[in-house]
Tab-separated table of C-alpha atoms in Angstrom:
chain	number	residue	atom	x	y	z
A	239	UNK	CA	-62.578	36.915	35.297
A	240	UNK	CA	-62.090	34.075	32.398
A	241	UNK	CA	-59.867	31.042	33.513
A	242	UNK	CA	-56.771	32.079	31.318
A	243	UNK	CA	-56.362	35.501	32.685
A	244	UNK	CA	-54.014	36.424	35.601
A	245	UNK	CA	-55.662	37.382	38.951
A	246	UNK	CA	-55.212	41.273	39.794
A	247	UNK	CA	-52.496	41.430	42.262
A	248	UNK	CA	-54.630	42.899	44.819
A	249	UNK	CA	-56.823	40.046	44.956
A	250	UNK	CA	-54.244	37.476	46.345
A	251	UNK	CA	-53.807	37.946	49.863
A	252	UNK	CA	-50.582	38.264	51.840
A	253	UNK	CA	-49.364	36.110	54.787
A	254	UNK	CA	-50.978	38.731	57.367
A	255	UNK	CA	-54.574	39.012	55.348
A	256	UNK	CA	-56.398	35.933	56.323
A	257	UNK	CA	-60.175	35.885	55.829
A	258	UNK	CA	-60.641	39.902	56.541
A	259	UNK	CA	-64.059	39.451	55.523
A	260	UNK	CA	-65.089	36.766	57.991
A	261	UNK	CA	-63.734	38.112	61.157
A	262	UNK	CA	-65.130	34.902	62.847
A	263	UNK	CA	-62.790	32.638	60.967
A	264	UNK	CA	-61.176	30.415	63.322
A	265	UNK	CA	-57.210	29.298	63.781
A	266	UNK	CA	-58.292	25.810	61.527
A	267	UNK	CA	-59.669	28.195	58.979
A	268	UNK	CA	-56.278	30.293	58.644
A	269	UNK	CA	-54.091	26.866	58.516
A	270	UNK	CA	-56.731	26.051	55.660
A	271	UNK	CA	-55.956	29.142	54.083
A	272	UNK	CA	-51.984	28.594	54.521
A	273	UNK	CA	-52.183	25.340	52.893
A	274	UNK	CA	-53.942	26.532	49.983
A	275	UNK	CA	-53.308	26.747	46.701
A	276	UNK	CA	-54.145	30.642	46.508
A	277	UNK	CA	-51.317	31.432	49.436
A	278	UNK	CA	-48.663	29.003	47.641
A	279	UNK	CA	-49.379	30.460	44.177
A	280	UNK	CA	-49.094	33.926	45.416
A	281	UNK	CA	-45.701	32.922	47.264
A	282	UNK	CA	-44.288	31.324	43.800
A	283	UNK	CA	-45.289	34.550	42.414
A	284	UNK	CA	-42.989	36.881	44.821
A	285	UNK	CA	-46.056	38.747	45.869
A	286	UNK	CA	-45.726	37.660	49.939
A	287	UNK	CA	-41.711	37.277	49.904
A	288	UNK	CA	-39.907	39.822	47.715
A	289	UNK	CA	-36.026	39.831	47.714
A	290	UNK	CA	-33.941	42.677	46.046
A	291	UNK	CA	-31.471	41.405	43.791
A	292	UNK	CA	-28.716	43.923	44.627
A	293	UNK	CA	-29.110	43.523	48.334
A	294	UNK	CA	-28.476	39.545	47.373
A	295	UNK	CA	-25.409	40.603	45.355
A	296	UNK	CA	-24.191	42.779	48.513
A	297	UNK	CA	-24.855	39.830	50.709
A	298	UNK	CA	-22.639	37.730	48.576
A	299	UNK	CA	-19.670	39.607	48.566
A	300	UNK	CA	-19.867	40.552	52.494
A	301	UNK	CA	-18.518	38.541	55.207
A	302	UNK	CA	-20.335	34.840	55.921
A	303	UNK	CA	-23.175	35.230	58.374
A	304	UNK	CA	-24.583	32.324	60.074
A	305	UNK	CA	-26.299	31.479	62.897
A	306	UNK	CA	-24.515	29.816	65.534
A	307	UNK	CA	-27.543	28.355	67.528
A	308	UNK	CA	-27.999	26.080	65.197
A	309	UNK	CA	-25.988	22.792	66.033
A	310	UNK	CA	-24.058	22.692	62.617
A	311	UNK	CA	-23.819	26.182	61.104
A	312	UNK	CA	-24.616	26.106	57.505
A	313	UNK	CA	-21.868	27.872	55.244
A	314	UNK	CA	-22.669	29.462	52.072
A	315	UNK	CA	-20.907	28.058	49.106
A	316	UNK	CA	-19.893	24.329	49.451
A	317	UNK	CA	-20.601	23.399	53.190
A	318	UNK	CA	-18.091	20.592	52.929
A	319	UNK	CA	-15.331	22.667	51.741
A	320	UNK	CA	-16.228	25.667	53.870
A	321	UNK	CA	-16.009	23.391	56.810
A	322	UNK	CA	-13.286	21.944	56.061
A	323	UNK	CA	-11.511	24.908	55.474
A	324	UNK	CA	-12.324	26.191	58.729
A	325	UNK	CA	-12.017	22.953	60.731
A	326	UNK	CA	-8.863	24.104	62.477
A	327	UNK	CA	-10.029	27.539	63.659
A	328	UNK	CA	-13.980	27.321	63.726
A	329	UNK	CA	-13.862	31.318	64.729
A	330	UNK	CA	-17.084	32.871	64.835
A	331	UNK	CA	-18.088	36.685	65.955
A	332	UNK	CA	-21.039	38.852	66.379
A	333	UNK	CA	-21.483	42.131	66.584
A	334	UNK	CA	-23.371	42.855	69.887
A	335	UNK	CA	-24.531	46.483	70.486
A	336	UNK	CA	-23.998	47.126	74.307
A	337	UNK	CA	-27.594	47.114	75.186
A	338	UNK	CA	-28.163	43.664	73.673
A	339	UNK	CA	-25.008	41.677	74.959
A	340	UNK	CA	-26.601	39.783	77.685
A	341	UNK	CA	-29.864	38.930	75.718
A	342	UNK	CA	-27.615	37.392	72.830
A	343	UNK	CA	-25.831	35.500	75.142
A	344	UNK	CA	-28.565	34.037	77.022
A	345	UNK	CA	-30.406	33.189	74.221
A	346	UNK	CA	-27.308	31.248	72.663
A	347	UNK	CA	-27.084	29.331	75.833
A	348	UNK	CA	-30.672	28.455	76.217
A	349	UNK	CA	-30.764	27.273	72.694
A	350	UNK	CA	-27.434	24.965	73.611
A	351	UNK	CA	-28.459	23.396	77.246
A	352	UNK	CA	-27.243	20.229	75.832
A	353	UNK	CA	-23.945	21.305	74.664
A	354	UNK	CA	-20.431	21.858	76.686
A	355	UNK	CA	-19.861	25.597	76.823
A	356	UNK	CA	-16.960	27.732	78.039
A	357	UNK	CA	-18.111	31.481	78.890
A	358	UNK	CA	-14.776	33.924	79.485
A	359	UNK	CA	-15.453	37.182	81.509
A	360	UNK	CA	-13.016	39.809	81.916
A	361	UNK	CA	-13.486	40.185	85.645
A	362	UNK	CA	-14.454	38.401	88.491
A	363	UNK	CA	-17.581	40.335	89.708
A	364	UNK	CA	-18.857	40.309	86.342
A	365	UNK	CA	-18.768	36.348	86.351
A	366	UNK	CA	-20.482	36.549	89.776
A	367	UNK	CA	-23.426	38.340	88.346
A	368	UNK	CA	-23.975	36.321	85.017
A	369	UNK	CA	-23.607	33.475	87.658
A	370	UNK	CA	-26.699	34.422	89.572
A	371	UNK	CA	-28.862	35.685	86.695
A	372	UNK	CA	-28.192	33.014	84.437
A	373	UNK	CA	-29.130	30.321	87.525
A	374	UNK	CA	-32.114	32.575	88.059
A	375	UNK	CA	-33.087	32.000	84.532
A	376	UNK	CA	-32.659	28.539	83.942
A	377	UNK	CA	-29.697	28.200	82.973
A	378	UNK	CA	-27.533	25.955	85.382
A	379	UNK	CA	-23.807	26.777	85.321
A	380	UNK	CA	-20.459	26.101	87.114
A	381	UNK	CA	-17.929	28.816	87.805
A	382	UNK	CA	-14.217	28.871	88.523
A	383	UNK	CA	-12.102	32.191	88.916
A	384	UNK	CA	-9.443	33.173	90.889
A	385	UNK	CA	-11.191	33.639	94.577
A	386	UNK	CA	-11.484	29.729	94.710
A	387	UNK	CA	-9.096	27.893	96.354
A	388	UNK	CA	-7.172	25.161	94.579
A	389	UNK	CA	-9.135	22.220	96.147
A	390	UNK	CA	-12.686	23.851	95.156
A	391	UNK	CA	-11.014	24.551	91.491
A	392	UNK	CA	-9.764	21.390	90.969
A	393	UNK	CA	-13.102	20.016	92.065
A	394	UNK	CA	-15.515	22.197	89.810
A	395	UNK	CA	-12.632	21.238	86.712
A	396	UNK	CA	-13.419	17.764	87.523
A	397	UNK	CA	-17.407	18.070	87.915
A	398	UNK	CA	-17.224	19.826	84.589
A	399	UNK	CA	-14.832	16.943	82.997
A	400	UNK	CA	-17.148	14.310	83.608
A	401	UNK	CA	-20.328	15.839	82.521
A	402	UNK	CA	-21.712	15.337	79.275
A	403	UNK	CA	-22.979	19.157	79.080
A	404	UNK	CA	-22.784	21.992	80.937
A	405	UNK	CA	-21.720	25.548	81.374
A	406	UNK	CA	-18.614	26.949	82.755
A	407	UNK	CA	-17.949	30.748	83.760
A	408	UNK	CA	-14.252	31.679	84.025
A	409	UNK	CA	-12.504	34.821	83.963
A	410	UNK	CA	-10.016	35.716	81.292
A	411	UNK	CA	-6.890	35.616	84.024
A	412	UNK	CA	-7.641	32.335	84.767
A	413	UNK	CA	-8.523	30.736	81.763
A	414	UNK	CA	-5.252	30.974	80.262
A	415	UNK	CA	-3.861	28.948	83.170
A	416	UNK	CA	-6.439	26.022	82.258
A	417	UNK	CA	-6.066	22.956	80.372
A	418	UNK	CA	-9.700	22.336	79.731
A	419	UNK	CA	-11.540	19.066	78.601
A	420	UNK	CA	-13.312	18.686	74.902
A	421	UNK	CA	-16.030	21.351	74.654
A	422	UNK	CA	-18.450	22.402	72.001
A	423	UNK	CA	-17.738	26.442	72.397
A	424	UNK	CA	-15.557	28.744	73.588
A	425	UNK	CA	-17.362	32.271	74.333
A	426	UNK	CA	-15.209	35.068	74.883
A	427	UNK	CA	-17.811	37.648	75.944
A	428	UNK	CA	-15.929	40.238	77.383
A	429	UNK	CA	-12.529	41.658	75.888
A	430	UNK	CA	-9.501	39.773	76.244
A	431	UNK	CA	-6.569	42.006	77.875
A	432	UNK	CA	-4.028	40.132	76.015
A	433	UNK	CA	-4.438	39.526	72.290
A	434	UNK	CA	-1.328	37.414	71.879
A	435	UNK	CA	-2.375	34.981	74.666
A	436	UNK	CA	-6.252	35.028	72.776
A	437	UNK	CA	-4.457	33.891	69.542
A	438	UNK	CA	-2.811	30.966	71.497
A	439	UNK	CA	-6.199	30.018	73.103
A	440	UNK	CA	-7.124	27.138	70.830
A	441	UNK	CA	-3.907	25.202	72.012
A	442	UNK	CA	-5.318	25.248	75.463
A	443	UNK	CA	-8.258	22.855	74.868
A	444	UNK	CA	-7.689	18.819	74.522
A	445	UNK	CA	-9.302	17.937	71.404
A	446	UNK	CA	-13.183	18.691	70.689
A	447	UNK	CA	-14.806	20.771	68.158
A	448	UNK	CA	-12.416	23.704	69.088
A	449	UNK	CA	-15.634	26.127	68.334
A	450	UNK	CA	-14.916	29.656	69.219
A	451	UNK	CA	-17.612	32.619	69.463
A	452	UNK	CA	-16.279	36.275	69.901
A	453	UNK	CA	-18.549	38.974	71.132
A	454	UNK	CA	-17.608	42.398	69.891
A	455	UNK	CA	-19.098	45.772	70.112
A	456	UNK	CA	-19.262	47.511	66.965
A	457	UNK	CA	-16.672	49.911	67.738
A	458	UNK	CA	-14.255	46.810	68.233
A	459	UNK	CA	-14.262	45.103	65.139
A	460	UNK	CA	-10.844	46.055	64.462
A	461	UNK	CA	-9.889	43.436	66.647
A	462	UNK	CA	-10.208	40.764	64.123
A	463	UNK	CA	-7.120	42.295	62.301
A	464	UNK	CA	-4.367	41.131	64.655
A	465	UNK	CA	-6.184	37.776	65.099
A	466	UNK	CA	-4.710	34.762	63.649
A	467	UNK	CA	-6.398	33.499	60.995
A	468	UNK	CA	-8.852	36.025	61.126
A	469	UNK	CA	-10.190	35.681	57.609
A	470	UNK	CA	-11.706	32.355	58.487
A	471	UNK	CA	-13.750	33.997	61.119
A	472	UNK	CA	-17.665	33.905	60.028
A	473	UNK	CA	-19.984	36.544	61.432
A	474	UNK	CA	-23.288	35.525	63.162
A	475	UNK	CA	-26.513	37.013	63.032
A	476	UNK	CA	-28.915	36.149	65.889
A	477	UNK	CA	-32.660	36.521	65.379
A	478	UNK	CA	-34.954	35.426	67.828
A	479	UNK	CA	-37.726	36.925	69.807
A	480	UNK	CA	-36.302	35.321	72.698
A	481	UNK	CA	-33.015	37.630	72.960
A	482	UNK	CA	-35.383	40.793	73.834
A	483	UNK	CA	-37.656	38.348	76.331
A	484	UNK	CA	-34.398	37.392	78.083
A	485	UNK	CA	-33.046	40.602	78.436
A	486	UNK	CA	-36.286	41.729	80.088
A	487	UNK	CA	-36.166	38.919	82.468
A	488	UNK	CA	-32.743	39.937	83.459
A	489	UNK	CA	-34.052	43.512	84.264
A	490	UNK	CA	-36.563	42.923	86.013
A	491	UNK	CA	-34.266	40.181	88.476
A	492	UNK	CA	-32.093	43.318	88.683
A	493	UNK	CA	-34.823	45.715	89.834
A	494	UNK	CA	-36.679	43.255	91.989
A	495	UNK	CA	-33.790	41.094	93.907
A	496	UNK	CA	-31.852	43.312	96.044
A	497	UNK	CA	-28.639	40.682	96.031
A	498	UNK	CA	-28.649	40.802	92.306
A	499	UNK	CA	-29.116	44.675	92.043
A	500	UNK	CA	-25.930	44.717	93.855
A	501	UNK	CA	-24.090	42.023	91.925
A	502	UNK	CA	-25.224	43.926	88.869
A	503	UNK	CA	-23.506	47.189	89.913
A	504	UNK	CA	-20.510	45.786	91.100
A	505	UNK	CA	-20.005	43.985	88.038
A	506	UNK	CA	-20.777	46.941	85.767
A	507	UNK	CA	-18.156	48.838	87.641
A	508	UNK	CA	-15.478	46.122	87.373
A	509	UNK	CA	-16.016	45.888	83.777
A	510	UNK	CA	-15.981	49.407	83.083
A	511	UNK	CA	-12.494	49.335	84.845
A	512	UNK	CA	-11.087	46.210	82.891
A	513	UNK	CA	-11.972	48.042	79.923
A	514	UNK	CA	-10.262	51.200	80.658
A	515	UNK	CA	-7.109	49.543	81.694
A	516	UNK	CA	-6.721	47.310	78.795
A	517	UNK	CA	-3.867	47.897	76.902
A	518	UNK	CA	-4.867	47.908	73.577
A	519	UNK	CA	-6.363	51.617	73.611
A	520	UNK	CA	-6.736	51.658	69.668
A	521	UNK	CA	-9.398	48.839	70.189
A	522	UNK	CA	-11.033	48.815	73.618
A	523	UNK	CA	-11.140	52.404	74.369
A	524	UNK	CA	-13.370	53.501	77.179
A	525	UNK	CA	-14.094	56.800	75.992
A	526	UNK	CA	-15.966	55.138	73.095
A	527	UNK	CA	-18.254	52.987	75.581
A	528	UNK	CA	-21.874	54.188	75.904
A	529	UNK	CA	-22.410	54.206	79.507
A	530	UNK	CA	-26.283	53.800	78.881
A	531	UNK	CA	-25.796	50.841	76.575
A	532	UNK	CA	-23.045	49.216	78.723
A	533	UNK	CA	-24.889	49.108	81.735
A	534	UNK	CA	-28.219	48.310	80.252
A	535	UNK	CA	-26.348	45.053	79.906
A	536	UNK	CA	-26.360	44.755	83.575
A	537	UNK	CA	-29.899	45.433	83.834
A	538	UNK	CA	-28.947	49.052	85.232
A	539	UNK	CA	-31.248	51.606	83.893
A	540	UNK	CA	-29.155	54.989	84.912
A	541	UNK	CA	-25.692	53.886	85.293
A	542	UNK	CA	-23.622	55.103	88.159
A	543	UNK	CA	-20.600	57.528	87.685
A	544	UNK	CA	-17.537	55.821	87.691
A	545	UNK	CA	-13.817	57.523	87.940
A	546	UNK	CA	-11.399	56.098	85.701
């Protein structure tokens, strides 16, 4: 082949084809290939990564999507202007299918262990389950709920306030009575029972970045329409292999640990009942819940029958 003629497309190896003729090629040989001129030129020609133009246009017109696991999410367009526009609300949301919810939550918390975060659950028993499982997975946390006496609750809040970083789990009912210290993130993991109170929530924080992340099932997306400044909410996407790994680890804990298995069943039942009693039936309708997927977020393979 002459020096001026382009190489045939098949002669340019892709990222998964590394020294196929020489099966004994070691790791260093693979690294040399990745740094080679052939690989870099193939990347430039678009033979390794091809991005569809129509898809790109659709994304441009769609809701912005960011990765909240990064310390400072990058916003499309002008980052400075976008951050300025959303500096007051700092609202983010993610679409979390029922069977992936725990994995997404644990992934976010694992990547932000150096941050100060509050996670809100709908019920006390759901909180207890997540408290024990997260600790078992190496994610330490404090919890405050309606079953604590006043002295213990004040002590927990003081401990969280004095810490440079940490995770506080609380319930929807208790959170609305709290004046919390500055935090990096407030995560609404399960549905709030009062949309009006949810709108007022940013005022409960004493300073801080005031960033919130709302977990929604696909059928709950209409919740955003009733939230103040819903146009400023940015959609997040999680793309991390640890999501599935942490979900699997949680399921194994539920199967092997009797206490955690008991907490998972109680947590699922209380979550289901809270969902059924939510006054916003147009958004949070228990008939639209998939029992199999919802119970999977508590590590339960066969959902128990629940009378509503």
